[in-house]
């Protein structure tokens, strides 16, 4: 009982860590905490029963067992006792096999009594050692006069020193075990061990991670010294492959890359998928600002493989495919992709299956690669591990656009005046082309509010240089997790709980997240195992909007440099009137403002506090499985896997803002079930090893939503309900069902651990495909050759060549093969009409699934026992017959048509290098580097159509496109460029000396990067560890609407530069001001140098010439830095815990280099859920986080 | 047990290949949208798109009815494209579906009239456009462009067909005429009449013939017959200008100086409807079209409140228009009666316009007596065209077409040196999606130069 009380204290301690203020504010969190405390209490009580180990001194005479035998064998009897007691038996199977027909009357006796009775008429007796009971022949025991076996006389003690073969230094912690028993010990710091054995026979097994395991027969020796050599086969990393099958990496004919969970969690990135950035060769991650608190992380494996850009990999957690849907749009609140619901603290490892060869067994769902997440499990250690993890981060918005501080709000430098002659700030204009901020006394917008203390007063017109920065707050991220794991011989479990609370860097934004994870397994019989993984996640958030017109983003682009953010902070007068900065001008007759409704933009604080967007999600995913070992080599398993979530999204538009008051709410529910059957056969036969697998899967999805919004306003302020809709609300209810039925087989054969050949095939039947056309086959074949086995060249520890070919596919959404009509608006006037319309997309009854063909070859090399490693992969991916909603000429009556078309080719290489330049007991330095190059080509589109339009964005009637042209790489940015003189390449100027521009069909080239990669360094000194992670991208481009608008509206410093005549560009042109413009006159063909009004110049260029706003997306970013120290019993003997690790962590501390201008982060392009990031528009500032992380293991 | 059934199914999939692709038929049937649509439902949705033919700032800039009070850009006639896709993908494909599937005469009549009106509108704005090969879905994703002349010919036939189709029974969901088929036929003839007049310069004899045929077949004879879209005081069916000015708070449009200068000196009773008095001076003050410097919402007459009421109607084809057409035809000698008839039609046209806009004929006599307003045979064409322009207020594209044909009003300004466009530029997507046909059309009409200043077929200098 002591045990559980002690642990319960641990929990109480955990609760007290919480900030009591926030707890009270969020009763639901408190509720969950309470439930979790109760859960833990129940668990610990259960544990105690499960793990009831005899206390010291509890022997066979102290432990009782209830047993009855009827004609049973000694083996059975022993197993029954094992099952009911903590004792383990050691015996030689052959010896006791013949002892049977034992009988014992039912009764409860001590184990000693029981054994005495059972063994009475047999030639055997027993000896007790710790918790082991040895069954030995009587005659070998020297019986003394009272007939009790004399243990001492038979015992054999062996001792010795274990050293490192290379430098003869002692090896501490080497496990020394009598083979086949649980008798064992570990070496001390000097490498010494001493072990008492039942007799002088048997084999001692010496094993140590990273070293070769050695076995030495005891042969009555009392001293056995041994040297261990580093283990070359330790390079035989075991990796998790498709369907959760663990394989030796050397046997794989394709590239996979594994990342340890601990490498993903220390910066507490809210969307853990973002932590993959730079860590895996060939995987490009484009993130979003931390201000979104779990915003979208786009993952592309080996380039863009789908012309629609929708090529997100499948995410699989412990074998369960989970939804990575995204409810965000391209602007607005970025809710992030749903893959983030996994608790980062639960992740043991992440394996990225990069190409179809690796993921072929996922068939129709694996075309774009698979990210396999394996969670931590409890170990059968008879020990309960409790781990506590706490982190606290401070978050700050950074990377601000530069702003000018010379000219304030307005559209002209001439002051506007009231009837009484007072100058006033032009509150109607949301730009900063106004008068100079020279302290002139003026009526600012607040002076027009009769409620304001400054009503009617003049105040100096001055800049507020930090007005944008002032809007942002210091955010924090407080993360607490606890996990309990353990297990007995037949059970294992792990239970974890995590609580995350983030206060965003923008006012009134937050995220609360709780995760509960349980994984447990149990051998019901030695052959039958039942296991389960259950993950529960709940999210609750209010997030800021992103996108140039969304929420408060306008302050970066449509604002007045004289606006004082601190003045706007108290956004409401005591009488309820809202404080706004953008109003209609005062009356020309009275000089008063009577309409205090905001004109174009509401006060940012009004938006933050009155118009919040909120979202919440509850999610459960996991599996229940049975595994039956039919034969030692043949196992059958069945799993039911499920992923269920309910997502709620709400938004409000309050009275007193712009537009009509509005409320919208949506409830989205998804349930994905996978029913899985798998037979696995593994057999080694002489030099051959076989691995075979046969399986089937039924995928069943049901998705539905109800989404509603008020129309025409709300009936009462503060009442946010669909019933408050003034006009008929817009509502939609939606249901989607889909099933995929699959069968698959895989066979792998290995010869001498050197040659491996794999083949797999999968048949998929999708309900979303046309009935006659719904069954497809996906084969793969791969081979690997471990040539180092033949070379036997010392420095080369591992050399492997691999090659593979595979096909994978993908289908389409349900209901895309039959035609239907959209429900239109209802017109209820003097005539009532319910309207129906032909949809813009033309469905296709003859659609086929798309096919990906992948070819891959690679080489893996390890030198000097893994001190130096290199892996290189070349690949070519051909994605054919893609299912597209191809944009067609609207004159056909349809905007797009679902068709099979296109061929897109990706080829490239991935290179990973690793090195450990220093590696000794005190100091180690590990370096990991990866880089990948992908080249993309749209080989073919559709007969007669040579362009595929991926997307377009329009602002101020100017559109730009992301197009794909046949014969060019995917994703050309297309828009309006400068018209240039053919001969000189100079810009053509019109009669007003303003740049001329082309129509929106100029191809600026692809937005895809040339190279992506990462660089990681870890230095360990004693118990200190310092690590840093850098990721980079070379090439790629995007255009920035934020920068364009900041310049166009006169916020950017370029609009207040001094020209080469020594005047400010805003000074009148005829007085020496103006922007210098050089080009060729279109009319005369002659070179022109002229000075023009910057407001006019940028009015054209900042609106129509996208070429000017096009930036290279190359960057080198320092993503993570961590300095940690671990206290463990080795260096802190008095430590009451197993270990305590403290770390200082910085996430996103610096952009080391970027080609794009300051204030725009090319690694966080803001396009929400769009598959491709090709423009930046109203990006939220980067968030830099600094914190401390505490990890306690009990 | 459900799980057991699933297991059986899995095992069947694994061991009996091909046994598991028979899905429940229901599973891929879309429960979220109907697979059948009735003719009236499709036609009603095509009618809901009618206001888009008029309710856009660009239309008013083309006719210089409105000037921008802020963010002066779109009114400067930038060389940018305008999309016609929405019209094909929206109303036209719905109409075409009815034409293809319906057996009901009344539906076919309405469909043919609507189709004619939409295509007439489209070809007048862009020139040659896809017509015969258009709206065929997967059968032709790259329809060729028909010449405007052939489209006109086809539309004359289509309108005649509509009129000759016998009316059978009742029809529902008719937002425009509440099932009054007689009015649909009058509309068909009126459209034909106005289209015929459009040929006055390019093919006067064909124009005259069609004009007289249309007249003989029966055109509108009262404002009751007007082709009007009636918005509702309901956010789902509200006037575009209401959503801009009231909902989004955009006081971005003032009456142009040109318009106010035509109306104010002659005390035009419609001015009080078209605009509000200036808040600064309480008088009607127009803003110089395309002025990029002196703009101020206080100083000028903003768009009139009743024009942008939530349920303000949109007038598309009106009786007064027909009367102005007859006046012009009489003056041109297309119909008999000469100046006397022309003057009579002209006066009634103004009367009906006043009635339409102000609800009464108050002030008509005084107005008609104003110098420059009263019919003057020497100025007749100019007077008719200018008064038509005033009548067509807020139906900018139609007024712009008439300006291109007649050259009136003759006071339109050229902002920043940019002349009033003579057509609209095809959407860039056509260069991507329908490249060959697009290039052919631009080559055929404008010698390969895509611009706002290419002239459509009937726009003869």
mmCIF file of C-alpha atoms in Angstrom, chain A residues 814-988:
data_model
loop_
_atom_site.group_PDB
_atom_site.id
_atom_site.type_symbol
_atom_site.label_atom_id
_atom_site.label_comp_id
_atom_site.label_asym_id
_atom_site.label_seq_id
_atom_site.Cartn_x
_atom_site.Cartn_y
_atom_site.Cartn_z
ATOM 1 C CA UNK A 814 -16.988 9.420 -53.066
ATOM 2 C CA UNK A 815 -19.798 10.805 -55.218
ATOM 3 C CA UNK A 816 -17.414 11.971 -57.931
ATOM 4 C CA UNK A 817 -18.553 9.484 -60.520
ATOM 5 C CA UNK A 818 -22.231 10.334 -60.836
ATOM 6 C CA UNK A 819 -23.924 13.587 -61.661
ATOM 7 C CA UNK A 820 -26.090 15.585 -59.332
ATOM 8 C CA UNK A 821 -27.374 19.121 -58.831
ATOM 9 C CA UNK A 822 -26.474 21.698 -56.245
ATOM 10 C CA UNK A 823 -29.151 23.207 -54.110
ATOM 11 C CA UNK A 824 -29.338 26.947 -54.703
ATOM 12 C CA UNK A 825 -30.864 29.929 -52.969
ATOM 13 C CA UNK A 826 -34.538 29.992 -52.150
ATOM 14 C CA UNK A 827 -36.373 32.990 -53.576
ATOM 15 C CA UNK A 828 -39.499 33.743 -51.621
ATOM 16 C CA UNK A 829 -41.092 36.878 -53.029
ATOM 17 C CA UNK A 830 -44.429 37.114 -54.772
ATOM 18 C CA UNK A 831 -43.352 33.878 -56.397
ATOM 19 C CA UNK A 832 -41.522 31.229 -54.460
ATOM 20 C CA UNK A 833 -38.765 29.303 -56.153
ATOM 21 C CA UNK A 834 -36.475 26.606 -54.852
ATOM 22 C CA UNK A 835 -33.555 26.584 -57.193
ATOM 23 C CA UNK A 836 -31.192 23.879 -58.329
ATOM 24 C CA UNK A 837 -28.048 24.369 -60.342
ATOM 25 C CA UNK A 838 -25.675 22.307 -62.405
ATOM 26 C CA UNK A 839 -22.415 22.030 -60.419
ATOM 27 C CA UNK A 840 -19.271 23.680 -61.755
ATOM 28 C CA UNK A 841 -17.399 20.408 -61.761
ATOM 29 C CA UNK A 842 -18.332 17.704 -64.228
ATOM 30 C CA UNK A 843 -18.183 14.272 -62.657
ATOM 31 C CA UNK A 844 -16.925 11.277 -64.536
ATOM 32 C CA UNK A 845 -18.467 7.822 -64.511
ATOM 33 C CA UNK A 846 -15.372 6.242 -66.093
ATOM 34 C CA UNK A 847 -12.715 7.291 -63.656
ATOM 35 C CA UNK A 848 -9.845 4.965 -62.780
ATOM 36 C CA UNK A 849 -7.488 5.134 -59.851
ATOM 37 C CA UNK A 850 -4.209 6.896 -60.443
ATOM 38 C CA UNK A 851 -0.978 4.965 -60.536
ATOM 39 C CA UNK A 852 2.443 5.760 -59.241
ATOM 40 C CA UNK A 853 5.423 3.860 -60.551
ATOM 41 C CA UNK A 854 8.538 4.226 -58.523
ATOM 42 C CA UNK A 855 12.076 3.180 -59.235
ATOM 43 C CA UNK A 856 14.644 3.506 -56.538
ATOM 44 C CA UNK A 857 18.256 2.495 -55.991
ATOM 45 C CA UNK A 858 20.560 3.261 -53.140
ATOM 46 C CA UNK A 859 23.628 2.555 -51.167
ATOM 47 C CA UNK A 860 24.130 2.468 -47.401
ATOM 48 C CA UNK A 861 27.620 2.572 -45.990
ATOM 49 C CA UNK A 862 28.877 2.438 -42.411
ATOM 50 C CA UNK A 863 32.527 2.792 -41.569
ATOM 51 C CA UNK A 864 34.452 2.215 -38.372
ATOM 52 C CA UNK A 865 31.608 0.559 -36.542
ATOM 53 C CA UNK A 866 29.175 3.262 -37.411
ATOM 54 C CA UNK A 867 31.374 6.214 -36.543
ATOM 55 C CA UNK A 868 30.894 7.382 -40.094
ATOM 56 C CA UNK A 869 27.876 6.661 -42.175
ATOM 57 C CA UNK A 870 26.439 7.617 -45.508
ATOM 58 C CA UNK A 871 23.280 6.745 -47.319
ATOM 59 C CA UNK A 872 22.335 7.779 -50.776
ATOM 60 C CA UNK A 873 19.171 7.105 -52.714
ATOM 61 C CA UNK A 874 18.283 7.880 -56.272
ATOM 62 C CA UNK A 875 14.683 7.684 -57.248
ATOM 63 C CA UNK A 876 12.322 8.273 -60.072
ATOM 64 C CA UNK A 877 8.600 8.511 -59.508
ATOM 65 C CA UNK A 878 6.117 8.509 -62.314
ATOM 66 C CA UNK A 879 2.624 9.409 -61.290
ATOM 67 C CA UNK A 880 0.248 8.622 -64.097
ATOM 68 C CA UNK A 881 -3.424 8.897 -64.772
ATOM 69 C CA UNK A 882 -3.884 11.330 -61.980
ATOM 70 C CA UNK A 883 -7.404 12.039 -60.931
ATOM 71 C CA UNK A 884 -7.819 15.710 -61.490
ATOM 72 C CA UNK A 885 -10.479 18.272 -61.415
ATOM 73 C CA UNK A 886 -8.955 19.726 -64.513
ATOM 74 C CA UNK A 887 -9.850 23.321 -65.162
ATOM 75 C CA UNK A 888 -11.510 23.505 -68.499
ATOM 76 C CA UNK A 889 -12.812 26.416 -70.482
ATOM 77 C CA UNK A 890 -15.857 27.666 -68.626
ATOM 78 C CA UNK A 891 -17.559 27.983 -71.995
ATOM 79 C CA UNK A 892 -18.046 24.224 -71.892
ATOM 80 C CA UNK A 893 -20.535 24.940 -69.128
ATOM 81 C CA UNK A 894 -18.223 23.597 -66.463
ATOM 82 C CA UNK A 895 -15.303 25.128 -64.666
ATOM 83 C CA UNK A 896 -13.569 21.839 -64.224
ATOM 84 C CA UNK A 897 -13.982 18.193 -64.994
ATOM 85 C CA UNK A 898 -12.948 15.117 -63.071
ATOM 86 C CA UNK A 899 -10.690 13.191 -65.366
ATOM 87 C CA UNK A 900 -7.801 10.795 -65.448
ATOM 88 C CA UNK A 901 -4.938 12.648 -66.956
ATOM 89 C CA UNK A 902 -1.450 13.650 -66.682
ATOM 90 C CA UNK A 903 1.871 12.258 -65.957
ATOM 91 C CA UNK A 904 4.163 13.884 -63.488
ATOM 92 C CA UNK A 905 7.709 12.832 -62.960
ATOM 93 C CA UNK A 906 9.876 13.389 -59.931
ATOM 94 C CA UNK A 907 13.443 12.350 -59.807
ATOM 95 C CA UNK A 908 16.115 13.166 -57.389
ATOM 96 C CA UNK A 909 18.453 12.022 -54.757
ATOM 97 C CA UNK A 910 18.623 11.945 -51.022
ATOM 98 C CA UNK A 911 21.847 11.950 -49.125
ATOM 99 C CA UNK A 912 22.308 11.391 -45.421
ATOM 100 C CA UNK A 913 25.634 11.636 -43.685
ATOM 101 C CA UNK A 914 26.366 10.869 -40.079
ATOM 102 C CA UNK A 915 29.554 11.075 -38.140
ATOM 103 C CA UNK A 916 30.719 10.770 -34.575
ATOM 104 C CA UNK A 917 34.101 12.519 -34.661
ATOM 105 C CA UNK A 918 34.515 12.119 -30.937
ATOM 106 C CA UNK A 919 33.124 9.254 -28.963
ATOM 107 C CA UNK A 920 34.436 8.296 -25.600
ATOM 108 C CA UNK A 921 32.963 7.850 -22.200
ATOM 109 C CA UNK A 922 33.090 11.535 -21.319
ATOM 110 C CA UNK A 923 32.678 13.332 -24.559
ATOM 111 C CA UNK A 924 30.813 12.567 -27.683
ATOM 112 C CA UNK A 925 29.899 14.555 -30.729
ATOM 113 C CA UNK A 926 27.391 13.365 -33.269
ATOM 114 C CA UNK A 927 26.652 15.052 -36.535
ATOM 115 C CA UNK A 928 23.794 14.288 -38.838
ATOM 116 C CA UNK A 929 23.312 15.953 -42.152
ATOM 117 C CA UNK A 930 20.840 15.374 -44.914
ATOM 118 C CA UNK A 931 20.115 16.983 -48.209
ATOM 119 C CA UNK A 932 17.823 16.131 -51.026
ATOM 120 C CA UNK A 933 17.286 17.350 -54.506
ATOM 121 C CA UNK A 934 14.088 16.804 -56.358
ATOM 122 C CA UNK A 935 13.441 17.610 -59.975
ATOM 123 C CA UNK A 936 9.940 17.713 -61.202
ATOM 124 C CA UNK A 937 8.428 17.619 -64.645
ATOM 125 C CA UNK A 938 4.877 17.678 -65.851
ATOM 126 C CA UNK A 939 5.288 15.275 -68.742
ATOM 127 C CA UNK A 940 1.758 15.275 -69.996
ATOM 128 C CA UNK A 941 -1.624 16.742 -69.168
ATOM 129 C CA UNK A 942 -4.729 16.094 -71.223
ATOM 130 C CA UNK A 943 -5.178 16.035 -74.957
ATOM 131 C CA UNK A 944 -5.657 19.604 -76.115
ATOM 132 C CA UNK A 945 -4.899 21.081 -72.731
ATOM 133 C CA UNK A 946 -1.365 22.049 -71.861
ATOM 134 C CA UNK A 947 -1.951 23.943 -68.661
ATOM 135 C CA UNK A 948 -3.313 22.833 -65.341
ATOM 136 C CA UNK A 949 -4.354 25.602 -63.039
ATOM 137 C CA UNK A 950 -3.647 24.616 -59.469
ATOM 138 C CA UNK A 951 -4.914 27.790 -57.920
ATOM 139 C CA UNK A 952 -5.353 31.481 -58.275
ATOM 140 C CA UNK A 953 -5.554 34.416 -55.987
ATOM 141 C CA UNK A 954 -7.151 37.740 -56.759
ATOM 142 C CA UNK A 955 -6.666 41.003 -54.985
ATOM 143 C CA UNK A 956 -7.981 44.297 -56.179
ATOM 144 C CA UNK A 957 -9.098 42.643 -59.445
ATOM 145 C CA UNK A 958 -5.560 41.485 -60.224
ATOM 146 C CA UNK A 959 -5.202 37.744 -60.402
ATOM 147 C CA UNK A 960 -2.161 35.556 -60.251
ATOM 148 C CA UNK A 961 -2.056 31.847 -60.811
ATOM 149 C CA UNK A 962 -0.155 28.748 -59.942
ATOM 150 C CA UNK A 963 -0.132 26.836 -63.177
ATOM 151 C CA UNK A 964 1.477 23.674 -64.371
ATOM 152 C CA UNK A 965 2.548 23.584 -67.976
ATOM 153 C CA UNK A 966 3.202 20.479 -69.949
ATOM 154 C CA UNK A 967 6.941 20.107 -70.368
ATOM 155 C CA UNK A 968 7.803 22.289 -67.401
ATOM 156 C CA UNK A 969 8.196 21.639 -63.687
ATOM 157 C CA UNK A 970 5.082 21.669 -61.579
ATOM 158 C CA UNK A 971 3.877 24.915 -60.129
ATOM 159 C CA UNK A 972 4.752 27.914 -62.258
ATOM 160 C CA UNK A 973 3.907 31.209 -60.674
ATOM 161 C CA UNK A 974 2.030 33.204 -63.271
ATOM 162 C CA UNK A 975 1.034 36.817 -63.094
ATOM 163 C CA UNK A 976 1.579 40.329 -64.313
ATOM 164 C CA UNK A 977 5.184 41.278 -65.018
ATOM 165 C CA UNK A 978 6.918 44.445 -66.096
ATOM 166 C CA UNK A 979 6.773 45.058 -69.795
ATOM 167 C CA UNK A 980 10.353 45.186 -70.919
ATOM 168 C CA UNK A 981 12.189 46.558 -73.869
ATOM 169 C CA UNK A 982 13.182 43.611 -75.997
ATOM 170 C CA UNK A 983 16.632 44.932 -76.823
ATOM 171 C CA UNK A 984 17.816 46.125 -73.431
ATOM 172 C CA UNK A 985 15.555 44.255 -71.049
ATOM 173 C CA UNK A 986 14.761 47.545 -69.327
ATOM 174 C CA UNK A 987 11.320 48.363 -68.042
ATOM 175 C CA UNK A 988 8.996 50.120 -70.445
#
